[in-house]
Short mmCIF file of N, CA, C and O in Angstrom, two decimals:
data_model
loop_
_atom_site.label_atom_id
_atom_site.label_comp_id
_atom_site.label_asym_id
_atom_site.label_seq_id
_atom_site.Cartn_x
_atom_site.Cartn_y
_atom_site.Cartn_z
N VAL A 1 61.53 -37.70 30.19
CA VAL A 1 62.30 -38.39 31.20
C VAL A 1 61.50 -39.56 31.76
O VAL A 1 62.05 -40.63 32.01
N GLU A 2 60.20 -39.35 31.93
CA GLU A 2 59.37 -40.42 32.49
C GLU A 2 59.35 -41.65 31.59
O GLU A 2 59.17 -42.77 32.06
N ARG A 3 59.56 -41.47 30.30
CA ARG A 3 59.51 -42.58 29.36
C ARG A 3 60.81 -43.38 29.33
O ARG A 3 60.87 -44.45 28.72
N CYS A 4 61.86 -42.89 29.95
CA CYS A 4 63.17 -43.56 29.90
C CYS A 4 63.11 -45.01 30.38
O CYS A 4 63.77 -45.87 29.82
N ALA A 5 62.31 -45.24 31.40
CA ALA A 5 62.23 -46.60 31.96
C ALA A 5 61.56 -47.57 31.00
O ALA A 5 61.73 -48.78 31.12
N HIS A 6 60.80 -47.04 30.02
CA HIS A 6 60.02 -47.90 29.13
C HIS A 6 60.51 -47.88 27.69
O HIS A 6 60.07 -48.70 26.89
N ASP A 7 61.37 -46.93 27.36
CA ASP A 7 61.80 -46.79 25.97
C ASP A 7 63.32 -46.56 25.93
O ASP A 7 63.79 -45.47 26.24
N PRO A 8 64.06 -47.57 25.55
CA PRO A 8 65.52 -47.46 25.54
C PRO A 8 66.04 -46.34 24.63
O PRO A 8 67.06 -45.72 24.92
N ARG A 9 65.35 -46.07 23.53
CA ARG A 9 65.79 -44.99 22.64
C ARG A 9 65.64 -43.63 23.31
O ARG A 9 66.52 -42.78 23.18
N VAL A 10 64.56 -43.45 24.02
CA VAL A 10 64.37 -42.20 24.76
C VAL A 10 65.44 -42.09 25.85
O VAL A 10 66.04 -41.03 26.04
N ALA A 11 65.70 -43.19 26.54
CA ALA A 11 66.71 -43.19 27.59
C ALA A 11 68.08 -42.81 27.03
O ALA A 11 68.82 -42.03 27.64
N ASP A 12 68.41 -43.35 25.85
CA ASP A 12 69.69 -43.02 25.22
C ASP A 12 69.78 -41.53 24.88
O ASP A 12 70.81 -40.89 25.10
N ARG A 13 68.71 -40.97 24.36
CA ARG A 13 68.70 -39.54 24.00
C ARG A 13 68.81 -38.66 25.23
O ARG A 13 69.54 -37.67 25.23
N VAL A 14 68.08 -39.01 26.27
CA VAL A 14 68.14 -38.22 27.50
C VAL A 14 69.53 -38.33 28.13
O VAL A 14 70.10 -37.33 28.58
N ARG A 15 70.08 -39.53 28.13
CA ARG A 15 71.42 -39.73 28.67
C ARG A 15 72.44 -38.91 27.89
O ARG A 15 73.32 -38.28 28.46
N TYR A 16 72.33 -38.91 26.56
CA TYR A 16 73.25 -38.15 25.72
C TYR A 16 73.14 -36.65 26.03
O TYR A 16 74.16 -35.97 26.19
N ALA A 17 71.92 -36.15 26.12
CA ALA A 17 71.72 -34.73 26.41
C ALA A 17 72.26 -34.38 27.80
O ALA A 17 72.90 -33.34 27.98
N THR A 18 72.01 -35.24 28.76
CA THR A 18 72.50 -35.02 30.12
C THR A 18 74.02 -35.03 30.15
O THR A 18 74.64 -34.14 30.73
N ASP A 19 74.61 -36.02 29.52
CA ASP A 19 76.08 -36.11 29.48
C ASP A 19 76.68 -34.89 28.79
O ASP A 19 77.71 -34.36 29.24
N SER A 20 76.06 -34.45 27.70
CA SER A 20 76.58 -33.28 26.98
C SER A 20 76.54 -32.03 27.83
O SER A 20 77.51 -31.25 27.86
N LEU A 21 75.43 -31.83 28.53
CA LEU A 21 75.32 -30.66 29.41
C LEU A 21 76.35 -30.75 30.53
O LEU A 21 77.05 -29.78 30.82
N GLN A 22 76.46 -31.91 31.14
CA GLN A 22 77.41 -32.06 32.24
C GLN A 22 78.85 -31.93 31.76
O GLN A 22 79.70 -31.39 32.47
N ASP A 23 79.13 -32.37 30.55
CA ASP A 23 80.47 -32.18 29.99
C ASP A 23 80.79 -30.70 29.83
O ASP A 23 81.87 -30.24 30.18
N ALA A 24 79.82 -29.95 29.30
CA ALA A 24 80.02 -28.51 29.11
C ALA A 24 80.20 -27.81 30.46
O ALA A 24 81.09 -26.96 30.61
N LEU A 25 79.36 -28.14 31.42
CA LEU A 25 79.49 -27.55 32.75
C LEU A 25 80.83 -27.91 33.39
O LEU A 25 81.48 -27.06 34.01
N THR A 26 81.26 -29.16 33.23
CA THR A 26 82.55 -29.58 33.78
C THR A 26 83.68 -28.75 33.18
O THR A 26 84.57 -28.28 33.91
N ASP A 27 83.65 -28.54 31.87
CA ASP A 27 84.68 -27.73 31.22
C ASP A 27 84.69 -26.30 31.77
O ASP A 27 85.75 -25.74 32.06
N LEU A 28 83.51 -25.71 31.90
CA LEU A 28 83.42 -24.34 32.41
C LEU A 28 83.89 -24.24 33.86
O LEU A 28 84.59 -23.29 34.23
N ILE A 29 83.51 -25.20 34.66
CA ILE A 29 83.92 -25.20 36.06
C ILE A 29 85.44 -25.38 36.17
O ILE A 29 86.10 -24.70 36.96
N THR A 30 86.00 -26.26 35.36
CA THR A 30 87.44 -26.47 35.35
C THR A 30 88.17 -25.17 34.99
O THR A 30 89.16 -24.80 35.64
N GLN A 31 87.66 -24.48 33.99
CA GLN A 31 88.25 -23.20 33.60
C GLN A 31 88.15 -22.18 34.74
O GLN A 31 89.10 -21.47 35.04
N GLY A 32 86.98 -22.12 35.36
CA GLY A 32 86.79 -21.20 36.48
C GLY A 32 87.69 -21.51 37.65
O GLY A 32 88.21 -20.61 38.31
N GLN A 33 87.89 -22.79 37.92
CA GLN A 33 88.79 -23.18 39.00
C GLN A 33 90.24 -22.80 38.68
O GLN A 33 90.96 -22.32 39.54
N SER A 34 90.64 -22.97 37.43
CA SER A 34 92.02 -22.65 37.07
C SER A 34 92.29 -21.15 37.12
O SER A 34 93.42 -20.72 37.34
N ARG A 35 91.24 -20.34 36.96
CA ARG A 35 91.38 -18.88 37.06
C ARG A 35 91.13 -18.36 38.47
O ARG A 35 91.20 -17.17 38.71
N GLY A 36 90.78 -19.26 39.38
CA GLY A 36 90.52 -18.85 40.75
C GLY A 36 89.14 -18.25 40.97
O GLY A 36 88.87 -17.67 42.02
N GLU A 37 88.26 -18.40 40.01
CA GLU A 37 86.90 -17.86 40.11
C GLU A 37 85.95 -18.81 40.82
O GLU A 37 84.90 -18.40 41.32
N ILE A 38 86.31 -20.08 40.84
CA ILE A 38 85.50 -21.12 41.49
C ILE A 38 86.43 -21.89 42.42
O ILE A 38 87.53 -22.27 42.03
N ALA A 39 85.96 -22.09 43.64
CA ALA A 39 86.77 -22.81 44.63
C ALA A 39 87.07 -24.23 44.15
O ALA A 39 86.27 -24.85 43.45
N GLU A 40 88.23 -24.73 44.53
CA GLU A 40 88.64 -26.07 44.14
C GLU A 40 88.31 -27.11 45.21
O GLU A 40 88.91 -28.18 45.25
N THR A 41 87.33 -26.82 46.05
CA THR A 41 86.98 -27.74 47.13
C THR A 41 86.22 -28.97 46.64
O THR A 41 86.12 -29.95 47.36
N HIS A 42 85.68 -28.91 45.43
CA HIS A 42 84.92 -30.04 44.87
C HIS A 42 85.43 -30.37 43.48
O HIS A 42 85.90 -29.51 42.74
N ASP A 43 85.29 -31.61 43.11
CA ASP A 43 85.63 -32.08 41.78
C ASP A 43 84.72 -31.40 40.75
O ASP A 43 83.51 -31.29 40.98
N PRO A 44 85.27 -30.92 39.63
CA PRO A 44 84.45 -30.24 38.63
C PRO A 44 83.27 -31.08 38.13
O PRO A 44 82.17 -30.56 37.93
N ARG A 45 83.47 -32.38 37.95
CA ARG A 45 82.37 -33.22 37.46
C ARG A 45 81.27 -33.34 38.51
O ARG A 45 80.08 -33.32 38.17
N ASP A 46 81.66 -33.45 39.78
CA ASP A 46 80.66 -33.50 40.85
C ASP A 46 79.85 -32.21 40.89
O ASP A 46 78.62 -32.24 41.06
N LEU A 47 80.51 -31.08 40.74
CA LEU A 47 79.80 -29.79 40.72
C LEU A 47 78.88 -29.71 39.51
O LEU A 47 77.75 -29.20 39.61
N ALA A 48 79.34 -30.21 38.37
CA ALA A 48 78.50 -30.20 37.16
C ALA A 48 77.23 -31.01 37.37
O ALA A 48 76.14 -30.57 37.02
N ARG A 49 77.38 -32.19 37.97
CA ARG A 49 76.20 -33.02 38.25
C ARG A 49 75.26 -32.31 39.22
O ARG A 49 74.04 -32.33 39.06
N PHE A 50 75.85 -31.70 40.25
CA PHE A 50 75.05 -30.98 41.24
C PHE A 50 74.26 -29.84 40.58
O PHE A 50 73.06 -29.69 40.81
N LEU A 51 74.93 -29.06 39.74
CA LEU A 51 74.25 -27.94 39.09
C LEU A 51 73.18 -28.43 38.12
O LEU A 51 72.09 -27.85 38.04
N ASP A 52 73.47 -29.50 37.39
CA ASP A 52 72.48 -30.07 36.48
C ASP A 52 71.24 -30.52 37.25
O ASP A 52 70.11 -30.19 36.88
N ASN A 53 71.45 -31.24 38.34
CA ASN A 53 70.31 -31.68 39.15
C ASN A 53 69.55 -30.51 39.76
O ASN A 53 68.32 -30.54 39.83
N THR A 54 70.28 -29.49 40.17
CA THR A 54 69.62 -28.31 40.74
C THR A 54 68.77 -27.61 39.68
O THR A 54 67.62 -27.23 39.96
N MET A 55 69.31 -27.46 38.48
CA MET A 55 68.54 -26.81 37.40
C MET A 55 67.28 -27.61 37.07
O MET A 55 66.20 -27.04 36.89
N ARG A 56 67.42 -28.92 37.02
CA ARG A 56 66.25 -29.75 36.71
C ARG A 56 65.21 -29.66 37.83
O ARG A 56 64.00 -29.58 37.58
N GLY A 57 65.68 -29.65 39.06
CA GLY A 57 64.77 -29.50 40.19
C GLY A 57 64.07 -28.16 40.20
O GLY A 57 62.88 -28.07 40.53
N LEU A 58 64.79 -27.12 39.82
CA LEU A 58 64.19 -25.79 39.76
C LEU A 58 63.07 -25.74 38.71
O LEU A 58 62.04 -25.09 38.93
N ARG A 59 63.27 -26.42 37.60
CA ARG A 59 62.21 -26.47 36.58
C ARG A 59 60.95 -27.12 37.12
O ARG A 59 59.84 -26.65 36.90
N VAL A 60 61.13 -28.22 37.84
CA VAL A 60 59.98 -28.93 38.40
C VAL A 60 59.31 -28.06 39.45
O VAL A 60 58.09 -27.84 39.43
N MET A 61 60.10 -27.55 40.39
CA MET A 61 59.52 -26.76 41.47
C MET A 61 58.91 -25.45 40.95
O MET A 61 57.93 -24.97 41.48
N GLY A 62 59.51 -24.90 39.90
CA GLY A 62 58.95 -23.69 39.31
C GLY A 62 57.57 -23.90 38.73
O GLY A 62 56.74 -23.00 38.74
N SER A 63 57.29 -25.10 38.26
CA SER A 63 55.95 -25.38 37.74
C SER A 63 54.98 -25.79 38.85
O SER A 63 53.79 -25.55 38.74
N VAL A 64 55.51 -26.38 39.92
CA VAL A 64 54.65 -26.80 41.03
C VAL A 64 54.30 -25.62 41.93
O VAL A 64 53.16 -25.43 42.32
N ASN A 65 55.32 -24.83 42.26
CA ASN A 65 55.13 -23.67 43.15
C ASN A 65 56.06 -22.56 42.67
O ASN A 65 57.20 -22.47 43.11
N PRO A 66 55.58 -21.71 41.77
CA PRO A 66 56.43 -20.68 41.19
C PRO A 66 56.71 -19.50 42.12
O PRO A 66 56.54 -18.34 41.75
N ASP A 67 57.15 -19.79 43.33
CA ASP A 67 57.49 -18.76 44.30
C ASP A 67 58.89 -18.24 43.95
O ASP A 67 59.89 -18.89 44.24
N ARG A 68 58.93 -17.08 43.33
CA ARG A 68 60.19 -16.52 42.83
C ARG A 68 61.24 -16.38 43.93
O ARG A 68 62.41 -16.66 43.71
N ARG A 69 60.82 -15.96 45.11
CA ARG A 69 61.77 -15.80 46.22
C ARG A 69 62.41 -17.12 46.61
O ARG A 69 63.63 -17.21 46.81
N ALA A 70 61.61 -18.16 46.72
CA ALA A 70 62.13 -19.47 47.10
C ALA A 70 63.06 -20.02 46.01
O ALA A 70 64.12 -20.58 46.32
N LEU A 71 62.68 -19.87 44.75
CA LEU A 71 63.52 -20.35 43.66
C LEU A 71 64.84 -19.58 43.60
O LEU A 71 65.90 -20.17 43.41
N THR A 72 64.76 -18.27 43.79
CA THR A 72 65.97 -17.45 43.80
C THR A 72 66.90 -17.84 44.94
O THR A 72 68.12 -17.91 44.77
N ALA A 73 66.33 -18.13 46.09
CA ALA A 73 67.14 -18.56 47.24
C ALA A 73 67.86 -19.86 46.92
O ALA A 73 69.03 -20.04 47.28
N THR A 74 67.18 -20.76 46.25
CA THR A 74 67.81 -22.03 45.86
C THR A 74 68.97 -21.79 44.91
O THR A 74 70.04 -22.39 45.05
N VAL A 75 68.79 -20.89 43.95
CA VAL A 75 69.87 -20.55 43.02
C VAL A 75 71.05 -19.96 43.77
O VAL A 75 72.21 -20.31 43.50
N GLU A 76 70.78 -19.09 44.71
CA GLU A 76 71.85 -18.46 45.48
C GLU A 76 72.64 -19.50 46.28
O GLU A 76 73.88 -19.43 46.37
N VAL A 77 71.95 -20.46 46.86
CA VAL A 77 72.64 -21.52 47.60
C VAL A 77 73.51 -22.34 46.65
O VAL A 77 74.67 -22.65 46.94
N ALA A 78 72.95 -22.69 45.50
CA ALA A 78 73.70 -23.48 44.51
C ALA A 78 74.96 -22.73 44.05
O ALA A 78 76.05 -23.31 43.99
N LEU A 79 74.81 -21.45 43.75
CA LEU A 79 75.96 -20.66 43.32
C LEU A 79 76.98 -20.49 44.45
O LEU A 79 78.19 -20.46 44.22
N GLY A 80 76.48 -20.45 45.68
CA GLY A 80 77.37 -20.36 46.84
C GLY A 80 78.26 -21.59 46.96
O GLY A 80 79.37 -21.50 47.48
N CYS A 81 77.80 -22.70 46.47
CA CYS A 81 78.62 -23.93 46.52
C CYS A 81 79.83 -23.84 45.61
O CYS A 81 80.79 -24.59 45.77
N LEU A 82 79.81 -22.90 44.69
CA LEU A 82 80.95 -22.74 43.79
C LEU A 82 82.08 -21.97 44.45
O LEU A 82 83.20 -21.97 43.98
N GLY A 83 81.74 -21.30 45.57
CA GLY A 83 82.77 -20.58 46.33
C GLY A 83 83.10 -19.30 45.69
O GLY A 83 84.03 -18.67 45.64
#
């Protein structure tokens, strides 16, 4: 990710991977909303971006400070946003 600013090919690959993950999450969230398993208070794409960013942040924080309780609390808050 750090190389994206300096290497357009890397940026394209990272963008593609990010878009693919967010597309998959959007589809799953849309399905969950249609079944009533996920609240419809937020747009599925917005939730997908939020979850993607949260997962990436958890990876960073897990390597900086692997406090399992704190990381678990963050996951619980993120899942709570799904309603």
